[in-house]
Short mmCIF file of C-alpha atoms and ligand atoms in Angstrom, two decimals:
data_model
loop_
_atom_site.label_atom_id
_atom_site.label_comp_id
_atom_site.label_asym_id
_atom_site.label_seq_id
_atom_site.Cartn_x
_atom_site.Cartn_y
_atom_site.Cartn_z
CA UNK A 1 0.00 0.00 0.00
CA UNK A 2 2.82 2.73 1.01
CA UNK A 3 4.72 1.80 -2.01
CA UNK A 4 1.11 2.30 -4.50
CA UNK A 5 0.60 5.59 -2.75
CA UNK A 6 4.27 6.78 -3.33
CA UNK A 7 4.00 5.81 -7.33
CA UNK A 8 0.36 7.72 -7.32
CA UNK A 9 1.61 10.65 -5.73
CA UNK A 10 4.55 11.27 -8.35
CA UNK A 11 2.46 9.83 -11.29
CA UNK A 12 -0.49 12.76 -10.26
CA UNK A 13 1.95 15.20 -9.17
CA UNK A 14 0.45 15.22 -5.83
CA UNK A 15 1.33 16.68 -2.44
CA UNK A 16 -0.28 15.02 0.68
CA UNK A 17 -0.74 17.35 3.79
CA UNK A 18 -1.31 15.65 7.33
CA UNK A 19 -2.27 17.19 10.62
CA UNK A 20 -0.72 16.60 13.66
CA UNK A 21 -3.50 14.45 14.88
CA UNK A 22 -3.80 12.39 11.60
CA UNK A 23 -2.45 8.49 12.42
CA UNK A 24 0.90 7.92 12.02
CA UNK A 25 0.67 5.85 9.32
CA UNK A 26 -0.63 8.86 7.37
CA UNK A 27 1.89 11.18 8.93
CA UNK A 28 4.56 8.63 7.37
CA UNK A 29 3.40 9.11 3.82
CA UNK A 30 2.79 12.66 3.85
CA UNK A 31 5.16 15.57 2.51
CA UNK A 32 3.72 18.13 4.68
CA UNK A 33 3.02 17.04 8.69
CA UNK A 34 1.95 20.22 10.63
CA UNK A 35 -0.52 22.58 12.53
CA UNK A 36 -3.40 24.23 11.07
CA UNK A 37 -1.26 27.57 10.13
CA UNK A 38 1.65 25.51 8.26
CA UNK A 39 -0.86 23.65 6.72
CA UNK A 40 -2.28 26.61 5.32
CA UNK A 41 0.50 28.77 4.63
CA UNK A 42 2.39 24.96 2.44
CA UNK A 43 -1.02 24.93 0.77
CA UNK A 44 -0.96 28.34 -0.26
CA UNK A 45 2.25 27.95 -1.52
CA UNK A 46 2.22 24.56 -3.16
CA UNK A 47 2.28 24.04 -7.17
CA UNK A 48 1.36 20.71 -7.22
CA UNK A 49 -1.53 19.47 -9.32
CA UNK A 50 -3.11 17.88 -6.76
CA UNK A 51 -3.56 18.42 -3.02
CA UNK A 52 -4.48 15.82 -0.60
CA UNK A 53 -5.48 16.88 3.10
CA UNK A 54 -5.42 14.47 5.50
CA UNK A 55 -6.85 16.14 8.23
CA UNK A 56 -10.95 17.50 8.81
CA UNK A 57 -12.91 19.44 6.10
CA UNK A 58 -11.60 23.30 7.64
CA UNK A 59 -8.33 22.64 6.40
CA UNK A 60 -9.04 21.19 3.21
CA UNK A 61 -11.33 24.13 2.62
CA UNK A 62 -8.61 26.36 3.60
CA UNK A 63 -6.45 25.21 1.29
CA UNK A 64 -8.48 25.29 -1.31
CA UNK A 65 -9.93 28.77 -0.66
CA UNK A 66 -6.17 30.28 -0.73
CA UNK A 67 -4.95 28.48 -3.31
CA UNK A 68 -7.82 28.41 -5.93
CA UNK A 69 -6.48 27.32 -8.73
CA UNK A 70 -5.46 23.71 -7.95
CA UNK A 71 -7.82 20.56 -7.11
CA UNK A 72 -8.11 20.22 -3.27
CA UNK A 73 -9.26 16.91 -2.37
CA UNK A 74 -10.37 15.38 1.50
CA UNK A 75 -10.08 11.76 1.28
CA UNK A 76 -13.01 11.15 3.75
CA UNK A 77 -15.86 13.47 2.73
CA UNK A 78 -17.90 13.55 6.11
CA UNK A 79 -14.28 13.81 8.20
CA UNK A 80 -15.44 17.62 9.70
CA UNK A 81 -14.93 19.00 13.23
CA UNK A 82 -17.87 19.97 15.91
CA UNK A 83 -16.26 22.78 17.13
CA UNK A 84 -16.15 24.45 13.85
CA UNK A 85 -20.06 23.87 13.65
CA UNK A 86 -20.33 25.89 16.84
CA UNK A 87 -20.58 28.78 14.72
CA UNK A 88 -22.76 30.06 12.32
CA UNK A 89 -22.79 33.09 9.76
CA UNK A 90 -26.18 33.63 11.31
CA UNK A 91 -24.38 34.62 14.69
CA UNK A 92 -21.83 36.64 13.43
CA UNK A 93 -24.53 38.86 11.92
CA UNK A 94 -26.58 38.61 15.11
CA UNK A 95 -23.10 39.63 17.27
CA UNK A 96 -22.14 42.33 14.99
CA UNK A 97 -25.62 44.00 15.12
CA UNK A 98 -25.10 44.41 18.74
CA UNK A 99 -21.27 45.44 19.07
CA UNK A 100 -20.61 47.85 15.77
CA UNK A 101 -17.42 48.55 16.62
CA UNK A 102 -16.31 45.17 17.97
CA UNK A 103 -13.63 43.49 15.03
CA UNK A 104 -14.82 39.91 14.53
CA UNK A 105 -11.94 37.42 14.69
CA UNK A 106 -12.90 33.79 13.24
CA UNK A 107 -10.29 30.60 14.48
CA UNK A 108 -9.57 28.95 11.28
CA UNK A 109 -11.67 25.71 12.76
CA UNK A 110 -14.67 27.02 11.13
CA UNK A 111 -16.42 26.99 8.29
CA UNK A 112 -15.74 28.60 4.91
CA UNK A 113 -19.16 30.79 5.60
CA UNK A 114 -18.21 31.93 8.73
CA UNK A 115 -14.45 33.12 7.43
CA UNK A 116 -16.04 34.94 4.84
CA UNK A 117 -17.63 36.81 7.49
CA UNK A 118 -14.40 37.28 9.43
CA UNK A 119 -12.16 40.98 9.39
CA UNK A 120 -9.67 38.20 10.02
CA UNK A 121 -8.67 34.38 11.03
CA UNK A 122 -6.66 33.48 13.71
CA UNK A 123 -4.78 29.51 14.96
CA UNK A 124 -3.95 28.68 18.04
CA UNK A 125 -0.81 29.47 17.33
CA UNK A 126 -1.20 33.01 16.12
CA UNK A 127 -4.31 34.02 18.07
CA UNK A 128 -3.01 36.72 20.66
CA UNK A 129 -0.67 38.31 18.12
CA UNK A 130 -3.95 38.67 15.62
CA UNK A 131 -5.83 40.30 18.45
CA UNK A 132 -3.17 42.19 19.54
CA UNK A 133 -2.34 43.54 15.81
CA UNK A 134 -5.94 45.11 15.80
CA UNK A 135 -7.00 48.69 16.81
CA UNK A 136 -10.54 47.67 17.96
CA UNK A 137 -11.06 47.17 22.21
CA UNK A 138 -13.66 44.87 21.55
CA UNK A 139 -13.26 41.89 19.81
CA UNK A 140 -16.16 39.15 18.52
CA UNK A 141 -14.28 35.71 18.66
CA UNK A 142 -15.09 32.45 17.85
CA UNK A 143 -15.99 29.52 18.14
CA UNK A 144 -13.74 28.16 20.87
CA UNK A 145 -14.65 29.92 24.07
CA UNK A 146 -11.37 28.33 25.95
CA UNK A 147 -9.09 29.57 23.73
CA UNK A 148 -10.88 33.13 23.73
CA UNK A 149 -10.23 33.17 27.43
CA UNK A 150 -6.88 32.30 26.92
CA UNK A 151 -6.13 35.00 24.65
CA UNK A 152 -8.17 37.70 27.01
CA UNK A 153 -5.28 36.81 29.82
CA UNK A 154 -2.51 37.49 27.81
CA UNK A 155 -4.28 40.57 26.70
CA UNK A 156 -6.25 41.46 29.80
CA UNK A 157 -6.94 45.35 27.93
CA UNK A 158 -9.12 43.65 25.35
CA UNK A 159 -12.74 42.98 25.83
CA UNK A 160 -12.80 39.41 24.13
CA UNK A 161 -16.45 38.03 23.75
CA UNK A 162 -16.69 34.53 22.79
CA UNK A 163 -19.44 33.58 19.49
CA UNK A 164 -21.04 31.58 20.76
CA UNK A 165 -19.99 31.91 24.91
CA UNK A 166 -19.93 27.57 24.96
CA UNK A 167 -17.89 27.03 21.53
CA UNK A 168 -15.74 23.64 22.52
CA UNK A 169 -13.60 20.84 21.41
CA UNK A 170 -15.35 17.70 22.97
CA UNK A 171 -11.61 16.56 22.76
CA UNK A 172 -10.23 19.24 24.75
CA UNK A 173 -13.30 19.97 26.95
CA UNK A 174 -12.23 16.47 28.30
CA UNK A 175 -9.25 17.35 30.34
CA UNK A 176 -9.50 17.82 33.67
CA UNK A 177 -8.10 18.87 36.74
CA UNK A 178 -7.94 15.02 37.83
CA UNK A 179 -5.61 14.54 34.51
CA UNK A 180 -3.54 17.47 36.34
CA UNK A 181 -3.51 15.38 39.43
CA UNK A 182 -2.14 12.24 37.23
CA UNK A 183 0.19 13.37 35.04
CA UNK A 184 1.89 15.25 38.30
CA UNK A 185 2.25 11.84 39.73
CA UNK A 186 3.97 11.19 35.96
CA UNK A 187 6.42 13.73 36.74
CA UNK A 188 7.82 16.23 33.94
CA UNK A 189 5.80 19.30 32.41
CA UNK A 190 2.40 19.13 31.14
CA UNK A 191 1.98 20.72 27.95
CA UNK A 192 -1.26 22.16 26.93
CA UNK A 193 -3.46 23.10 24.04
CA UNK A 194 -5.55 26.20 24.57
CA UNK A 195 -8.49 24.76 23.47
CA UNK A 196 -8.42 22.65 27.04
CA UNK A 197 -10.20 24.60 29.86
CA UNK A 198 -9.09 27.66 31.65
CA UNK A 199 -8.61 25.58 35.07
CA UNK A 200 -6.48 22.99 32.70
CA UNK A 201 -4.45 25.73 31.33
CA UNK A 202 -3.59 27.53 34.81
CA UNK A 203 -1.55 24.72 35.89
CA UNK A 204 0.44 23.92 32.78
CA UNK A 205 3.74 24.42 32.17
CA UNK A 206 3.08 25.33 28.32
CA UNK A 207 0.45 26.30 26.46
CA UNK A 208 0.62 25.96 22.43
CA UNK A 209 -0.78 25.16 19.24
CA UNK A 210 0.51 21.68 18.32
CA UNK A 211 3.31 22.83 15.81
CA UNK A 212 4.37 24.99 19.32
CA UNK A 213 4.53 21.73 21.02
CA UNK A 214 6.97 20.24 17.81
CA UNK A 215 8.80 23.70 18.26
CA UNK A 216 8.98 23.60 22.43
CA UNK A 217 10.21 19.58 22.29
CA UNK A 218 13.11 21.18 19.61
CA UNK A 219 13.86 23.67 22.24
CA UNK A 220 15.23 21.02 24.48
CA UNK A 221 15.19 19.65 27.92
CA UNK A 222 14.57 16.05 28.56
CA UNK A 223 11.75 15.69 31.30
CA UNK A 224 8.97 13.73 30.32
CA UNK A 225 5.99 15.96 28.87
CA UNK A 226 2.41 14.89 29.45
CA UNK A 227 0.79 16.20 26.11
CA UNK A 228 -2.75 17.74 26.84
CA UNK A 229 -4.22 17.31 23.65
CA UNK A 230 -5.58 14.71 20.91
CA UNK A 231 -3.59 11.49 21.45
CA UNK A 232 -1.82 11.37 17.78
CA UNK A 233 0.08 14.57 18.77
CA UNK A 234 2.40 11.97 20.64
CA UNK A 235 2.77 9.57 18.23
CA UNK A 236 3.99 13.61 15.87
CA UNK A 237 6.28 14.16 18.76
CA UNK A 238 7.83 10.44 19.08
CA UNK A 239 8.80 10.23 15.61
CA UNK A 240 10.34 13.79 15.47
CA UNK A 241 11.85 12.91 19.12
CA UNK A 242 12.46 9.26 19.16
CA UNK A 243 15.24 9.53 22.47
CA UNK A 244 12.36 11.65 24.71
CA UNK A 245 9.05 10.20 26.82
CA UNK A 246 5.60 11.64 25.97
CA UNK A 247 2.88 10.42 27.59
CA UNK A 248 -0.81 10.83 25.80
CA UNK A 249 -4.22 10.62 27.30
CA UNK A 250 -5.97 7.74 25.25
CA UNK A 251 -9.07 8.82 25.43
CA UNK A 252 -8.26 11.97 23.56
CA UNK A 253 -9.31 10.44 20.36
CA UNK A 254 -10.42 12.90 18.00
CA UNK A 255 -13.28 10.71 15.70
CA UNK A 256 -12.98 12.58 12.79
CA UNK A 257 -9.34 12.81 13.06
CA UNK A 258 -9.42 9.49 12.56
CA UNK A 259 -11.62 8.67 9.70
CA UNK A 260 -8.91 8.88 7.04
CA UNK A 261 -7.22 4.97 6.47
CA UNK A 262 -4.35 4.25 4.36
CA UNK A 263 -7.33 2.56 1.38
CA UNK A 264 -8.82 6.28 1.17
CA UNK A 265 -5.84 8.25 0.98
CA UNK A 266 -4.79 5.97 -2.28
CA UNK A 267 -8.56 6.25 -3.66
CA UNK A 268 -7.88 10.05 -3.05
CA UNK A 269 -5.09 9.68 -5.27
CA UNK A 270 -6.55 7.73 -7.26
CA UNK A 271 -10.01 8.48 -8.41
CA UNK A 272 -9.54 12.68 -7.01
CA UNK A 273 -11.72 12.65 -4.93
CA UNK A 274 -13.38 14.18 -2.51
CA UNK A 275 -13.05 17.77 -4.21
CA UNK A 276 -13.51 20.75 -2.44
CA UNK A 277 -15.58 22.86 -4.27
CA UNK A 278 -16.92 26.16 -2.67
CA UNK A 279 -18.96 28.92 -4.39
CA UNK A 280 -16.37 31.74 -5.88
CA UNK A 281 -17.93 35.01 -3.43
CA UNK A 282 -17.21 32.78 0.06
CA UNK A 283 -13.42 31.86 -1.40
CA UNK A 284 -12.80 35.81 -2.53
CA UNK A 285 -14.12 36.91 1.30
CA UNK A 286 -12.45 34.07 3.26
CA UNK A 287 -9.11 34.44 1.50
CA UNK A 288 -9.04 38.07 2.75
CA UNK A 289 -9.91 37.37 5.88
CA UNK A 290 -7.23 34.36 5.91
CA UNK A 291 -4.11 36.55 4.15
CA UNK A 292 -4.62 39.26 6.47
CA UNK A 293 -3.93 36.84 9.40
CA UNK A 294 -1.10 35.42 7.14
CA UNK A 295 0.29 38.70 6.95
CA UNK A 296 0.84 39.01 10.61
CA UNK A 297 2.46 36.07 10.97
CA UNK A 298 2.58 33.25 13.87
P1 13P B 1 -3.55 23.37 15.77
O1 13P B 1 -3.72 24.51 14.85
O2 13P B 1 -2.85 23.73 17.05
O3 13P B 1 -2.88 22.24 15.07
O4 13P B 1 -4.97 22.87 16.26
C1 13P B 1 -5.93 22.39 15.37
C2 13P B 1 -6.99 21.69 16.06
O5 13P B 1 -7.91 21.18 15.47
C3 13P B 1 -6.93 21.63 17.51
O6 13P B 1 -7.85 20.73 17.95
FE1 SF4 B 2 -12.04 19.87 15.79
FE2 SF4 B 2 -11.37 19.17 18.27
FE3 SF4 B 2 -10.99 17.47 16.28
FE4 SF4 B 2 -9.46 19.67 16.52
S1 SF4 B 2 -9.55 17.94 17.92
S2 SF4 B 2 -10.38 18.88 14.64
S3 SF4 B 2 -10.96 21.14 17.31
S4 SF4 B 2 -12.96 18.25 17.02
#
């Protein structure tokens, strides 16, 4: 199978972008393994004919959305993500009615819609420096109300409102103070994805996107890290780190995450499908709203 997927990819002049999360067996054949900003800015940038996201339907829409022109294909049509569906253009419009001079700052886990609606996306790994870059007080942000609180502490002078006030990861949602408690008896630092919940966050030793966590491990140090977020991120973080101990939660399965097997990757490759197809006014919108947050950078 990895051999037929190698010959497809250079016969269709194909590049195959993973997330983090994806299984590693998908990691392993992919040219591009990263968060949901390097995915976006490699997509962007890519000139291959065809481009293969391995990840949930945000990023393949992404892709597609800033890099028009080429076939952008999701192996696993129904792979989305719940938070992203937290928010709807219908809110936006609702929020915006009621705080005109608020700026209205969309995470990129969201869909195309509501990033055409955006004055600008933000990642997890860019979301305080987007707030920070903008001259409003008030800022309209959403969907993931964790990570909106964990930008308004690192910029306390902000009003940040979160659209809608519950947006959540069921993934991160699920760590608790008790998986504080337990990875302390582990020993080492507990690393932390700010979607997880403000009383998670407060005792962590980092917080970051999950291409911060690849960066942080780089950094150094050899404790053992207890990664707070979805379990693949270890199996990332072993393969890049193969001498250091990570220990994962195993119930922090993301389901969609997971959706994509070898089979559909090489039917993906194969047949081109699933392609993303969005209607030209949403792609023209969103890719503002997405280049502006490219422009200030991670
Ligand atoms: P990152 O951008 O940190 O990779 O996060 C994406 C995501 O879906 C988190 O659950
Ligand atoms: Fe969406 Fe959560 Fe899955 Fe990330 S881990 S893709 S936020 S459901």
């Amino acid at each position: 199978m990895d051999q037929e997927i190698r010959a497809l990819k250079a016969e269709k002049n194909a590049v195959v972008m993973a997330h983090n999360y994806q299984p590693p067996e998908i990691q392993a054949l992919a040219d591009v393994v990263g968060d949901s900003l390097e995915l976006a800015v490699k997509a962007k940038e890519s000139r291959a004919d065809l481009i293969v996201v391995c990840g949930v339907r945000f990023m393949a829409e992404t892709a597609k959305i800033l890099n028009p022109e080429r076939k952008v294909v999701i192996p696993v049509k129904d792979a989305g993500c719940p938070l992203a569906d937290f928010l709807t253009p219908d809110l936006i419009r609702e929020a915006r009615g009621r705080h005109p001079d608020a700026a209205v700052v969309v995470y990129i886990n969201s869909t195309a819609e509501s990033k055409a609606l955006a004055d600008i996306t933000c990642t997890s790994a860019n979301a305080v420096r987007v707030v920070a870059s903008l001259p409003n007080d008030t800022i309209l942000f959403g969907p993931d109300a964790n990570l909106a609180a964990y930008v308004q502490r690192q910029l306390p002078k902000k009003t940040i409102i979160p659209l809608p006030p519950g947006g959540h990861c069921y993934v991160h949602a699920g760590f608790t103070l008790a998986d504080v408690e337990s990875a302390r008896t582990m020993g080492g630092r507990i690393v932390c994805h700010p979607e997880c919940p403000p009383e998670v966050q407060a005792e962590a030793d980092l917080i970051a996107s999950t291409g911060g966590m690849v960066r942080g491990a780089a950094a150094g140090g050899d404790e053992p890290w207890s990664v707070f977020t979805e379990r693949d991120m270890v199996s990332r973080l072993r393969t890049l780190y193969p001498g250091r101990v990570f220990y994962e939660k195993p119930e922090a399965i993301c389901a969609d995450m997971k959706k994509i097997s070898l089979a559909d990757l090489r039917r993906a490759l194969e047949s081109g499908e699933h392609e993303v197809v969005l209607p030209t006014e949403v792609m023209d919108r969103a890719r503002q709203a997405i280049e502006r947050m490219i422009a200030v950078g991670a």
